[in-house]
Amino acid sequence: MSTGFFGDIKPVTYEGPNSVNPLAYRHYKADEVVLGKTMEEHLRFAVAYWHTFAWPGGDPFGGQTFDRPWFGDSMDDARVKADVAFDLFSLLGVPYFCFHDADVRPEGKTFAESAQRLDVIAEYFEGKMKETGVKLLWGTANLFSNRRYMAGAATNPDPDVFAYAAATVKHCIDVTKQLGGENYVLWGGREGYETLLNTDMKRERQQAGRFLSMTVDYAKKIGFKGTILIEPKPQEPTKHQYDYDVATVYGFLKDFGLENEVKVNIEQGHAILAGHSFEHELALASALGIFGSIDMNRNDYQSGWDTDQFPNNVPEMTLAYYEVLRAGGFTTGGTNFDAKLRRQSLDPEDLLIGHIGGMDACARGLKAAARMIEDKALSGPLEARYAGWQSAEAKAILDGKRTLEEVAARVTAENIEPQPKSGKQEYLENVVNRYV
Amino acid sequence: MSTGFFGDIKPVTYEGPNSVNPLAYRHYKADEVVLGKTMEEHLRFAVAYWHTFAWPGGDPFGGQTFDRPWFGDSMDDARVKADVAFDLFSLLGVPYFCFHDADVRPEGKTFAESAQRLDVIAEYFEGKMKETGVKLLWGTANLFSNRRYMAGAATNPDPDVFAYAAATVKHCIDVTKQLGGENYVLWGGREGYETLLNTDMKRERQQAGRFLSMTVDYAKKIGFKGTILIEPKPQEPTKHQYDYDVATVYGFLKDFGLENEVKVNIEQGHAILAGHSFEHELALASALGIFGSIDMNRNDYQSGWDTDQFPNNVPEMTLAYYEVLRAGGFTTGGTNFDAKLRRQSLDPEDLLIGHIGGMDACARGLKAAARMIEDKALSGPLEARYAGWQSAEAKAILDGKRTLEEVAARVTAENIEPQPKSGKQEYLENVVNRYV
Amino acid sequence: MSTGFFGDIKPVTYEGPNSVNPLAYRHYKADEVVLGKTMEEHLRFAVAYWHTFAWPGGDPFGGQTFDRPWFGDSMDDARVKADVAFDLFSLLGVPYFCFHDADVRPEGKTFAESAQRLDVIAEYFEGKMKETGVKLLWGTANLFSNRRYMAGAATNPDPDVFAYAAATVKHCIDVTKQLGGENYVLWGGREGYETLLNTDMKRERQQAGRFLSMTVDYAKKIGFKGTILIEPKPQEPTKHQYDYDVATVYGFLKDFGLENEVKVNIEQGHAILAGHSFEHELALASALGIFGSIDMNRNDYQSGWDTDQFPNNVPEMTLAYYEVLRAGGFTTGGTNFDAKLRRQSLDPEDLLIGHIGGMDACARGLKAAARMIEDKALSGPLEARYAGWQSAEAKAILDGKRTLEEVAARVTAENIEPQPKSGKQEYLENVVNRYV
Amino acid sequence: MSTGFFGDIKPVTYEGPNSVNPLAYRHYKADEVVLGKTMEEHLRFAVAYWHTFAWPGGDPFGGQTFDRPWFGDSMDDARVKADVAFDLFSLLGVPYFCFHDADVRPEGKTFAESAQRLDVIAEYFEGKMKETGVKLLWGTANLFSNRRYMAGAATNPDPDVFAYAAATVKHCIDVTKQLGGENYVLWGGREGYETLLNTDMKRERQQAGRFLSMTVDYAKKIGFKGTILIEPKPQEPTKHQYDYDVATVYGFLKDFGLENEVKVNIEQGHAILAGHSFEHELALASALGIFGSIDMNRNDYQSGWDTDQFPNNVPEMTLAYYEVLRAGGFTTGGTNFDAKLRRQSLDPEDLLIGHIGGMDACARGLKAAARMIEDKALSGPLEARYAGWQSAEAKAILDGKRTLEEVAARVTAENIEPQPKSGKQEYLENVVNRYV
Ligand SMILES: [Co+2]
Ligand SMILES: [Co+2]
Ligand SMILES: [Co+2]
Ligand SMILES: [Co+2]
Ligand SMILES: [Co+2]
Ligand SMILES: [Co+2]
Ligand SMILES: [Co+2]
Ligand SMILES: [Co+2]
């Protein structure tokens, strides 16, 4: 039974590209088969609880803009919020959602009370999940909003904060497992520094490594089958965050021997803030064997902060899903909309419209990427470009069978003078434009 | 005997802070002892051959502005250039210089001819080094200017380019060793991509790793005692370079088992382009055990490209040298001025003035940093801030003797509720301002 | 008769969206009518002589990559270049081209010789223009490459440089008029500063204003019917350029009473460098009544310098052409491709492919924008949003018939408490996605 | 009588550069004479009420960190806040403060109630100002925090919001006048847009112009003697703000004929966000005749948002005060610290320490700048550089007595070929380093 928050809006259905109904899908058809899987199986959409239900519309210069009946500090408010959330999941027909502990229950006066409240809501969720068939893509702990974390969670100068954070993560993994969550995410919003003047970066990095190792050990011990994911972000809220980007996280994982235990959850907006394209971060994670999941959104190119907008640029999204497909597609991961309405988008229907637009744009991106793969539109030319490395001598170099001086000797002996070939960038860009 | 290029300018001497002589040091006194070493030993200044002698003053919208008698393509030009270079080294009294092969000899028609020309110049250098006492901080190969490298050197789709680059590096290491160079640097200006559409990043990364391993092996084999250094840069000339920043290089080194063989040469301007402060990159390299050397310069904060200006902001440089000193100071590394005059600075004396200003600013930074260390101005408060981690229980966590669930249990049992303490950032910033 | 540079490539024709021929238009059909005009009349495409024929492929870290038979310093080279240029114009079927004096003739030993050479080429152009029907969208003077301009042209500390620049512009306007150019452009690449320390900004701004006034007066006097255009750019090559962006140029024009005499030529890449979206600059110029023409290209969002790539993102281009159409479309202006191939795109056909992709993307953008206008897809909701300002009282405020205290009194009297309405941003973004 | 909030801290006094007392001035000596005025008269320091007393320490990812006894919604809280504020002003010995209406009184249920509450506090302020001698540098209205302003104040699509904002500004000017405020500031944090898709920029710009004209008229009518100031900021909170930077504001003022009525309040952090150096914005405002006042703070160079930190880089501040002094110094303007503690700086004494550090850095900057002026360290070389423009012919050009063709004719007749001279940038940078 619906909460009525969305009025008489009916479940969103696929009406095809010519529909002008703002509450219909024009491109996302859950059961349409693409490259051997349904779009639902490929995209694995999830709604983010925080932006969609917990964010009041504030920004650094203004307060709440949204009027939501569930805004408040009581457990009843939390239940109304959950009711509306599952209404929205059902109206959209998304298979997944994601949440932080702090999104779903009011903070208690003690750790124990906060934990107990989360348990109550988790049970409430269980019922609703059974009822609706909606599943948990991932759970996570909010280790950044409360003032206790202002100087870091795992990387705090105070070991009591490390302990508090550890207890929180333990409980959140428990709850994630209980709800059948397919991944567990860590985003280290306060794991960084405001100033090096008061920071022992080496020590803090050790603390972070130890924290992650303990987390991985615990997840294994309790038989959590999901993937542990780190979500890189270069900065904001802090001046510098230790999980800066995919490359940085990789070095960190290698350092603590966790590169086979932990993968990354890559967010478009965070890639942009780190100075990378989204597809770069995806391609790199794939190359390094740590690709896990994505936080789909979009960052405004003229803003220097994380705008977390709903994505809409299909050509860009095509390149993103192309990398996802090249990486073999999602296994436990999925497409989580870490996206929030603009604070002026006040209407309940805006919550649906934002997601519909994002899902349709993803669907277009996925389909275009799939066709590029089917046509070998990019992979054909790529293979040709590197064909020289298939020669026996070239392979010998890469396989470690040649020394620098041997290669050097051959250059002189054969008087090698390489001749450059066109990189064909504009040609390839035009090829992509055939698909989007 | 001087070339006369600098007219009747006499060797630059220390005249103290009240001097208004633009051709005197006001702060750099080579033999002044700071923290137990002379300033010369601490700073280990080097002049960069490329910017100072080879760069014609062009930019993307304009051509040559400098009139230099040695501009030309002959070996005689190369010798005049060397003469003037050693004049400048002597006038400045710097102990070191650095060069690329392409800076010092005209390119030949074949690899063999280019190599032979480099040998001729190397011999010429040997004489001048003996004469003047100036030493080689590092040598390097220019693997980016020639069109053969347009699509990468080690990471080129054409294995012949890899081979040509390998032969070039081999020879440059030979020459560096011959000249007693204390380090060998690799900067991968073309090791990256312009577009992912034509790039196999995983393969290229493998090529780069193989290339570096071969280089390290060769250096060992010939008994090169210096340090192999990678110089990170995020982009420019390419859209993305694989040696993006210190954290990225670390992950790369770990991947190929080279983290104990190779260190980093950190440039201020490249740190800024990568979204970091210079001191961040230095502190991180030190924390990771890969700090090697610095390319001292300054990037304009309003420009999005590498401006390679002479440094002048003493408060910022103080923080940089503070990290250098915390890392134990330079061993084989030093302070190389990877800095060029503005293209409007046409006068021969400007070459001296740029270096003098940079050296004086470094000297002020070093002295301020040394006094902060002597006073424990920052390290005292730092130790106090992390004091909690000295407790037995906290150490047990870090040492791997506690599990997540044990720590969590303690939080509930002891009802831990951490109380934040002031981070004192403004206090510490004011403390630094006492020293600069 | 063709030069043969492009081999046996035939004139590029429209083959429709399903074509996979890289040398065919898939969207640009010159004579297709859109909103009452042909696409050719709407888009008014021009090829830029500099990037396409004069640029050797260099970047700050590498030299020439392109092999072009016309690279050289003779007038014969200049004629070959012109021959190939008109070949390309004809193959593409573009109606216009644009050039700087320095693109088309080798610099002479004196001003007089340079001018005479330009006259020779202009005459050569006249013949080819008659022959092919290709017209001149605009001419301009290169006041930035030669070292004499290193410290500015009009804004140089040396009045002789001002004079030299004035003579150059005079002659370039003469030639532009002679060739029937429909606009004359000024881009002040050196009109700015590298450092305020040696700059009298107030004086230089006066010099720039005087220069522009003289230029406008001269153009009028000789009966030049075209539009004088300023092309804003925030920086690069200098640290700061006086024609920073549209808003800055507007203030400058107002200051010298030229806001009705001069319009702006807006480049996508320059908008991005200035921190704006392209559509922002277009909409602002239109609002201020100074919209003139566009330099169509694209800037890489991860690069901090002007990459001048061929455009390819249709959703973004749709928003740009939407603003062009809202501004009434081009009058004397047009779509000039201030875009260069990537330096690795070595093949002659790449020159065609780059333009074809850009033209097709423009055509898609134009058509999508036109349909949005026909459907009032955005203008309908916009009108509704501001409907309140149609009330008599609101109009009275805007018309200057109310004082602050009168309005304030009404707020208290009527106890006004405004109620916010949804801004519907996501809805509108989804609407746009129906068209692209 | 003190509130006791700052414990037993005594008024901050000047102890000289060797003091290590964190609660003493090391450089700011209020009555020290510099260039004929006391430092107090030059710097005209003001404390900003909002950051120092109203900001709870939140950021986009975390809530309140500061415990302040006055946090709450009652008028009693507001009075305690005022008591502590004047304690701080007195302890610091600053001559001025600045405030928004929303900083000093809780919002009422109606406009009338809000206004009445402001009147009550204003009266309370009057008493405290008389008691302490602290004056009001400027007052301003908060037209951005309340959700009614989410889509703009003067530029709102709803004319009722314009009216509400007008009433608010009227009342704030009344109060500012009543308190003897020396300026009135308008910062248009919501006067901009989130998306052009729902924005009529031309109309909104007209609304903004009308609003400003009404404000200027009203201020004149009531005999307000202070200066009306606009504070430019490029973006944040919105994607684009109409008062982008100094150049943009100038064009806007010209458009509405207000360039002699309104000046600018320039903030360091906003200059940086707009892509400019602080000294650029100051020098430009001075050149345009609209320099008014400064919001002194510092923006983190690695953050893309407004960090509003206390300033500490003396070399940069020297260049800023150099421009202030060149502009003739402040008249009604002053140095307002639009700076907030980092959210981890929890201690009451941190409020003092932040200001002390900022004031000392300003004092150092002022003194260094003054000595550069006394020595003509920069102005001497500057005059020499432009000396050519003193010739009769050069003056004739600038005075409008020469046409383009006359100047061009002279170039040919005299065969002018300008010879570039060194710009001496590094020399001048070294000169500045003699003073800082
Ligand atoms: Co995210
Ligand atoms: Co985000
Ligand atoms: Co370097
Ligand atoms: Co550099
Ligand atoms: Co252009
Ligand atoms: Co450009
Ligand atoms: Co401010
Ligand atoms: Co600010």
mmCIF file of N, CA, C and O in Angstrom, chain C residues 148 150 156-157 163 193 198 200 203-204 210 218 221 240 244 250 255 274 280 385-386 389 397 400 402 405 411 417 421 423, chain D residues 148 150 156-157 163 193 198 200 204 207 210 218 221 240 244 250 255 274 280 385-386 389 397 400 402 405 411 417 421 423:
data_model
loop_
_atom_site.group_PDB
_atom_site.id
_atom_site.type_symbol
_atom_site.label_atom_id
_atom_site.label_comp_id
_atom_site.label_asym_id
_atom_site.label_seq_id
_atom_site.Cartn_x
_atom_site.Cartn_y
_atom_site.Cartn_z
ATOM 1 N N ARG C 148 58.356 40.609 -31.894
ATOM 2 C CA ARG C 148 58.112 42.039 -31.638
ATOM 3 C C ARG C 148 56.880 42.237 -30.773
ATOM 4 O O ARG C 148 56.744 43.240 -30.104
ATOM 5 N N MET C 150 55.954 40.271 -28.284
ATOM 6 C CA MET C 150 56.007 39.456 -27.064
ATOM 7 C C MET C 150 55.406 40.184 -25.855
ATOM 8 O O MET C 150 54.861 39.556 -24.962
ATOM 9 N N ASN C 156 51.464 47.331 -26.029
ATOM 10 C CA ASN C 156 52.908 47.242 -25.789
ATOM 11 C C ASN C 156 53.437 48.507 -25.101
ATOM 12 O O ASN C 156 52.953 49.600 -25.368
ATOM 13 N N PRO C 157 54.415 48.341 -24.226
ATOM 14 C CA PRO C 157 55.053 49.520 -23.623
ATOM 15 C C PRO C 157 55.783 50.389 -24.658
ATOM 16 O O PRO C 157 56.086 51.549 -24.374
ATOM 17 N N ALA C 163 52.265 51.092 -33.283
ATOM 18 C CA ALA C 163 52.226 51.598 -34.655
ATOM 19 C C ALA C 163 52.336 50.450 -35.662
ATOM 20 O O ALA C 163 51.591 50.403 -36.652
ATOM 21 N N TYR C 193 49.017 40.431 -19.756
ATOM 22 C CA TYR C 193 50.306 40.545 -19.060
ATOM 23 C C TYR C 193 50.774 39.193 -18.552
ATOM 24 O O TYR C 193 49.982 38.274 -18.346
ATOM 25 N N ASN C 198 55.404 44.371 -13.895
ATOM 26 C CA ASN C 198 55.947 45.278 -14.921
ATOM 27 C C ASN C 198 54.848 45.870 -15.812
ATOM 28 O O ASN C 198 55.127 46.308 -16.921
ATOM 29 N N ASP C 200 51.380 48.343 -16.452
ATOM 30 C CA ASP C 200 50.477 49.441 -16.099
ATOM 31 C C ASP C 200 49.147 49.126 -16.785
ATOM 32 O O ASP C 200 48.891 49.513 -17.915
ATOM 33 N N ARG C 203 46.916 52.009 -18.178
ATOM 34 C CA ARG C 203 47.449 52.576 -19.421
ATOM 35 C C ARG C 203 47.251 51.607 -20.597
ATOM 36 O O ARG C 203 46.837 52.013 -21.687
ATOM 37 N N GLU C 204 47.543 50.359 -20.365
ATOM 38 C CA GLU C 204 47.432 49.393 -21.466
ATOM 39 C C GLU C 204 45.984 49.264 -21.942
ATOM 40 O O GLU C 204 45.719 49.106 -23.135
ATOM 41 N N ARG C 210 41.958 52.757 -27.498
ATOM 42 C CA ARG C 210 42.285 53.695 -28.585
ATOM 43 C C ARG C 210 42.490 52.927 -29.893
ATOM 44 O O ARG C 210 42.010 53.349 -30.952
ATOM 45 N N TYR C 218 38.505 53.456 -39.071
ATOM 46 C CA TYR C 218 39.088 53.169 -40.385
ATOM 47 C C TYR C 218 38.163 52.290 -41.209
ATOM 48 O O TYR C 218 37.949 52.534 -42.407
ATOM 49 N N LYS C 221 35.448 54.339 -42.548
ATOM 50 C CA LYS C 221 35.923 55.281 -43.563
ATOM 51 C C LYS C 221 36.095 54.621 -44.926
ATOM 52 O O LYS C 221 35.731 55.199 -45.956
ATOM 53 N N HIS C 240 47.198 36.616 -18.196
ATOM 54 C CA HIS C 240 45.872 37.258 -18.195
ATOM 55 C C HIS C 240 45.708 38.076 -19.455
ATOM 56 O O HIS C 240 46.567 38.878 -19.782
ATOM 57 N N TYR C 244 39.079 38.954 -21.599
ATOM 58 C CA TYR C 244 38.902 37.721 -20.826
ATOM 59 C C TYR C 244 37.701 36.872 -21.253
ATOM 60 O O TYR C 244 37.837 35.692 -21.527
ATOM 61 N N TYR C 250 32.384 43.287 -22.931
ATOM 62 C CA TYR C 250 31.257 44.226 -22.925
ATOM 63 C C TYR C 250 31.597 45.487 -22.125
ATOM 64 O O TYR C 250 31.379 46.615 -22.595
ATOM 65 N N ASP C 255 33.052 51.174 -22.153
ATOM 66 C CA ASP C 255 33.964 52.202 -21.684
ATOM 67 C C ASP C 255 34.424 53.105 -22.823
ATOM 68 O O ASP C 255 34.661 54.298 -22.619
ATOM 69 N N ALA C 274 37.650 30.134 -19.512
ATOM 70 C CA ALA C 274 37.227 31.249 -18.667
ATOM 71 C C ALA C 274 36.279 30.803 -17.562
ATOM 72 O O ALA C 274 35.811 31.634 -16.779
ATOM 73 N N HIS C 280 26.619 29.587 -22.147
ATOM 74 C CA HIS C 280 26.576 30.788 -21.307
ATOM 75 C C HIS C 280 27.100 32.002 -22.058
ATOM 76 O O HIS C 280 26.472 33.070 -22.055
ATOM 77 N N ARG C 385 7.432 30.307 -16.228
ATOM 78 C CA ARG C 385 8.161 30.511 -14.973
ATOM 79 C C ARG C 385 8.223 31.987 -14.584
ATOM 80 O O ARG C 385 8.215 32.332 -13.401
ATOM 81 N N TYR C 386 8.318 32.844 -15.585
ATOM 82 C CA TYR C 386 8.457 34.282 -15.301
ATOM 83 C C TYR C 386 7.130 35.019 -15.432
ATOM 84 O O TYR C 386 7.106 36.245 -15.470
ATOM 85 N N TRP C 389 5.975 38.273 -13.702
ATOM 86 C CA TRP C 389 6.496 39.595 -14.059
ATOM 87 C C TRP C 389 5.629 40.295 -15.104
ATOM 88 O O TRP C 389 5.913 41.433 -15.489
ATOM 89 N N ILE C 397 7.549 48.060 -11.380
ATOM 90 C CA ILE C 397 8.862 48.014 -10.713
ATOM 91 C C ILE C 397 9.969 48.076 -11.755
ATOM 92 O O ILE C 397 10.873 48.916 -11.681
ATOM 93 N N GLY C 400 10.760 51.288 -13.583
ATOM 94 C CA GLY C 400 11.287 52.425 -12.833
ATOM 95 C C GLY C 400 10.215 53.285 -12.204
ATOM 96 O O GLY C 400 10.468 54.427 -11.828
ATOM 97 N N ARG C 402 8.542 52.501 -9.425
ATOM 98 C CA ARG C 402 8.405 52.234 -7.988
ATOM 99 C C ARG C 402 9.745 52.491 -7.313
ATOM 100 O O ARG C 402 10.795 52.171 -7.876
ATOM 101 N N GLU C 405 11.322 52.124 -1.241
ATOM 102 C CA GLU C 405 10.463 52.234 -0.056
ATOM 103 C C GLU C 405 9.008 51.925 -0.383
ATOM 104 O O GLU C 405 8.281 51.382 0.442
ATOM 105 N N VAL C 411 5.297 45.151 0.880
ATOM 106 C CA VAL C 411 5.612 43.863 1.517
ATOM 107 C C VAL C 411 4.988 43.783 2.902
ATOM 108 O O VAL C 411 4.368 42.779 3.278
ATOM 109 N N GLU C 417 4.780 36.819 1.631
ATOM 110 C CA GLU C 417 5.708 35.736 1.998
ATOM 111 C C GLU C 417 5.772 34.785 0.810
ATOM 112 O O GLU C 417 4.940 33.906 0.641
ATOM 113 N N LYS C 421 8.756 27.678 -5.975
ATOM 114 C CA LYS C 421 8.220 26.656 -6.886
ATOM 115 C C LYS C 421 9.381 25.840 -7.453
ATOM 116 O O LYS C 421 10.481 26.358 -7.624
ATOM 117 N N GLY C 423 12.084 24.331 -9.655
ATOM 118 C CA GLY C 423 12.800 24.835 -10.831
ATOM 119 C C GLY C 423 12.812 23.843 -11.988
ATOM 120 O O GLY C 423 13.190 24.188 -13.104
ATOM 121 N N ARG D 148 13.216 30.951 0.417
ATOM 122 C CA ARG D 148 12.478 31.839 -0.505
ATOM 123 C C ARG D 148 13.414 32.396 -1.583
ATOM 124 O O ARG D 148 12.963 32.763 -2.648
ATOM 125 N N MET D 150 15.873 30.709 -3.014
ATOM 126 C CA MET D 150 16.601 29.629 -3.701
ATOM 127 C C MET D 150 16.774 29.902 -5.194
ATOM 128 O O MET D 150 17.765 29.509 -5.796
ATOM 129 N N ASN D 156 14.812 36.815 -9.061
ATOM 130 C CA ASN D 156 13.879 35.692 -8.954
ATOM 131 C C ASN D 156 12.788 35.772 -10.019
ATOM 132 O O ASN D 156 12.365 36.859 -10.389
ATOM 133 N N PRO D 157 12.367 34.618 -10.536
ATOM 134 C CA PRO D 157 11.232 34.613 -11.469
ATOM 135 C C PRO D 157 9.939 35.111 -10.819
ATOM 136 O O PRO D 157 9.005 35.467 -11.538
ATOM 137 N N ALA D 163 10.327 41.812 -4.326
ATOM 138 C CA ALA D 163 9.747 42.767 -3.372
ATOM 139 C C ALA D 163 10.236 42.482 -1.955
ATOM 140 O O ALA D 163 10.630 43.392 -1.214
ATOM 141 N N TYR D 193 22.403 31.512 -11.826
ATOM 142 C CA TYR D 193 21.532 30.404 -12.233
ATOM 143 C C TYR D 193 22.196 29.066 -11.970
ATOM 144 O O TYR D 193 23.414 28.963 -11.875
ATOM 145 N N ASN D 198 16.302 26.897 -17.496
ATOM 146 C CA ASN D 198 15.111 27.536 -16.920
ATOM 147 C C ASN D 198 15.335 29.024 -16.629
ATOM 148 O O ASN D 198 14.628 29.602 -15.808
ATOM 149 N N ASP D 200 16.041 33.078 -17.857
ATOM 150 C CA ASP D 200 16.038 34.175 -18.829
ATOM 151 C C ASP D 200 17.073 35.192 -18.348
ATOM 152 O O ASP D 200 16.772 36.095 -17.583
ATOM 153 N N GLU D 204 16.703 38.621 -16.114
ATOM 154 C CA GLU D 204 17.211 38.628 -14.739
ATOM 155 C C GLU D 204 18.244 39.736 -14.535
ATOM 156 O O GLU D 204 18.311 40.360 -13.479
ATOM 157 N N GLN D 207 16.415 42.855 -14.009
ATOM 158 C CA GLN D 207 15.892 42.914 -12.646
ATOM 159 C C GLN D 207 16.987 43.342 -11.672
ATOM 160 O O GLN D 207 16.780 44.180 -10.801
ATOM 161 N N ARG D 210 17.749 47.024 -12.075
ATOM 162 C CA ARG D 210 16.688 47.855 -11.491
ATOM 163 C C ARG D 210 16.786 47.863 -9.976
ATOM 164 O O ARG D 210 16.659 48.902 -9.330
ATOM 165 N N TYR D 218 17.545 55.026 -3.000
ATOM 166 C CA TYR D 218 17.064 55.079 -1.624
ATOM 167 C C TYR D 218 18.157 55.555 -0.675
ATOM 168 O O TYR D 218 17.920 56.388 0.208
ATOM 169 N N LYS D 221 18.499 59.185 -0.965
ATOM 170 C CA LYS D 221 17.328 59.892 -0.426
ATOM 171 C C LYS D 221 17.383 60.011 1.091
ATOM 172 O O LYS D 221 17.060 61.055 1.665
ATOM 173 N N HIS D 240 26.544 29.785 -11.797
ATOM 174 C CA HIS D 240 27.066 31.034 -12.342
ATOM 175 C C HIS D 240 26.395 32.200 -11.643
ATOM 176 O O HIS D 240 25.181 32.262 -11.580
ATOM 177 N N TYR D 244 30.163 38.128 -11.473
ATOM 178 C CA TYR D 244 31.269 37.171 -11.603
ATOM 179 C C TYR D 244 32.609 37.666 -11.067
ATOM 180 O O TYR D 244 33.256 37.023 -10.260
ATOM 181 N N TYR D 250 31.848 45.749 -13.558
ATOM 182 C CA TYR D 250 32.031 47.055 -14.215
ATOM 183 C C TYR D 250 31.100 47.203 -15.423
ATOM 184 O O TYR D 250 30.416 48.223 -15.578
ATOM 185 N N ASP D 255 26.252 49.596 -17.723
ATOM 186 C CA ASP D 255 24.995 49.370 -18.419
ATOM 187 C C ASP D 255 23.842 50.119 -17.755
ATOM 188 O O ASP D 255 22.913 50.567 -18.431
ATOM 189 N N ALA D 274 37.481 32.948 -9.514
ATOM 190 C CA ALA D 274 37.204 33.501 -10.845
ATOM 191 C C ALA D 274 38.396 33.363 -11.782
ATOM 192 O O ALA D 274 38.342 33.810 -12.928
ATOM 193 N N HIS D 280 45.281 41.190 -9.097
ATOM 194 C CA HIS D 280 44.676 41.540 -10.389
ATOM 195 C C HIS D 280 43.344 42.249 -10.182
ATOM 196 O O HIS D 280 43.076 43.292 -10.797
ATOM 197 N N ARG D 385 59.770 51.719 -18.257
ATOM 198 C CA ARG D 385 59.329 50.780 -19.297
ATOM 199 C C ARG D 385 58.375 51.431 -20.284
ATOM 200 O O ARG D 385 58.389 51.087 -21.473
ATOM 201 N N TYR D 386 57.546 52.331 -19.791
ATOM 202 C CA TYR D 386 56.544 52.954 -20.660
ATOM 203 C C TYR D 386 56.978 54.336 -21.134
ATOM 204 O O TYR D 386 56.167 55.092 -21.657
ATOM 205 N N TRP D 389 55.961 56.226 -24.371
ATOM 206 C CA TRP D 389 54.629 56.823 -24.556
ATOM 207 C C TRP D 389 54.588 58.283 -24.137
ATOM 208 O O TRP D 389 53.544 58.940 -24.268
ATOM 209 N N ILE D 397 48.737 59.871 -30.536
ATOM 210 C CA ILE D 397 47.950 58.664 -30.832
ATOM 211 C C ILE D 397 46.914 58.434 -29.740
ATOM 212 O O ILE D 397 45.717 58.283 -30.007
ATOM 213 N N GLY D 400 43.875 60.605 -29.472
ATOM 214 C CA GLY D 400 42.875 60.570 -30.542
ATOM 215 C C GLY D 400 43.200 61.516 -31.688
ATOM 216 O O GLY D 400 42.326 61.846 -32.496
ATOM 217 N N ARG D 402 45.454 60.905 -34.059
ATOM 218 C CA ARG D 402 46.000 60.202 -35.210
ATOM 219 C C ARG D 402 44.999 59.129 -35.655
ATOM 220 O O ARG D 402 44.363 58.493 -34.811
ATOM 221 N N GLU D 405 45.270 55.070 -40.466
ATOM 222 C CA GLU D 405 46.042 55.169 -41.700
ATOM 223 C C GLU D 405 47.227 56.122 -41.544
ATOM 224 O O GLU D 405 48.271 55.918 -42.169
ATOM 225 N N VAL D 411 54.664 54.035 -40.297
ATOM 226 C CA VAL D 411 55.422 52.782 -40.188
ATOM 227 C C VAL D 411 56.193 52.522 -41.481
ATOM 228 O O VAL D 411 57.376 52.176 -41.465
ATOM 229 N N GLU D 417 60.745 49.123 -37.252
ATOM 230 C CA GLU D 417 60.872 47.704 -36.887
ATOM 231 C C GLU D 417 61.227 47.648 -35.407
ATOM 232 O O GLU D 417 62.394 47.780 -35.028
ATOM 233 N N LYS D 421 62.533 44.616 -25.709
ATOM 234 C CA LYS D 421 63.423 44.777 -24.549
ATOM 235 C C LYS D 421 63.020 43.785 -23.470
ATOM 236 O O LYS D 421 61.860 43.409 -23.362
ATOM 237 N N GLY D 423 61.654 42.099 -20.326
ATOM 238 C CA GLY D 423 60.573 42.447 -19.399
ATOM 239 C C GLY D 423 61.008 42.374 -17.944
ATOM 240 O O GLY D 423 60.306 42.847 -17.060
#
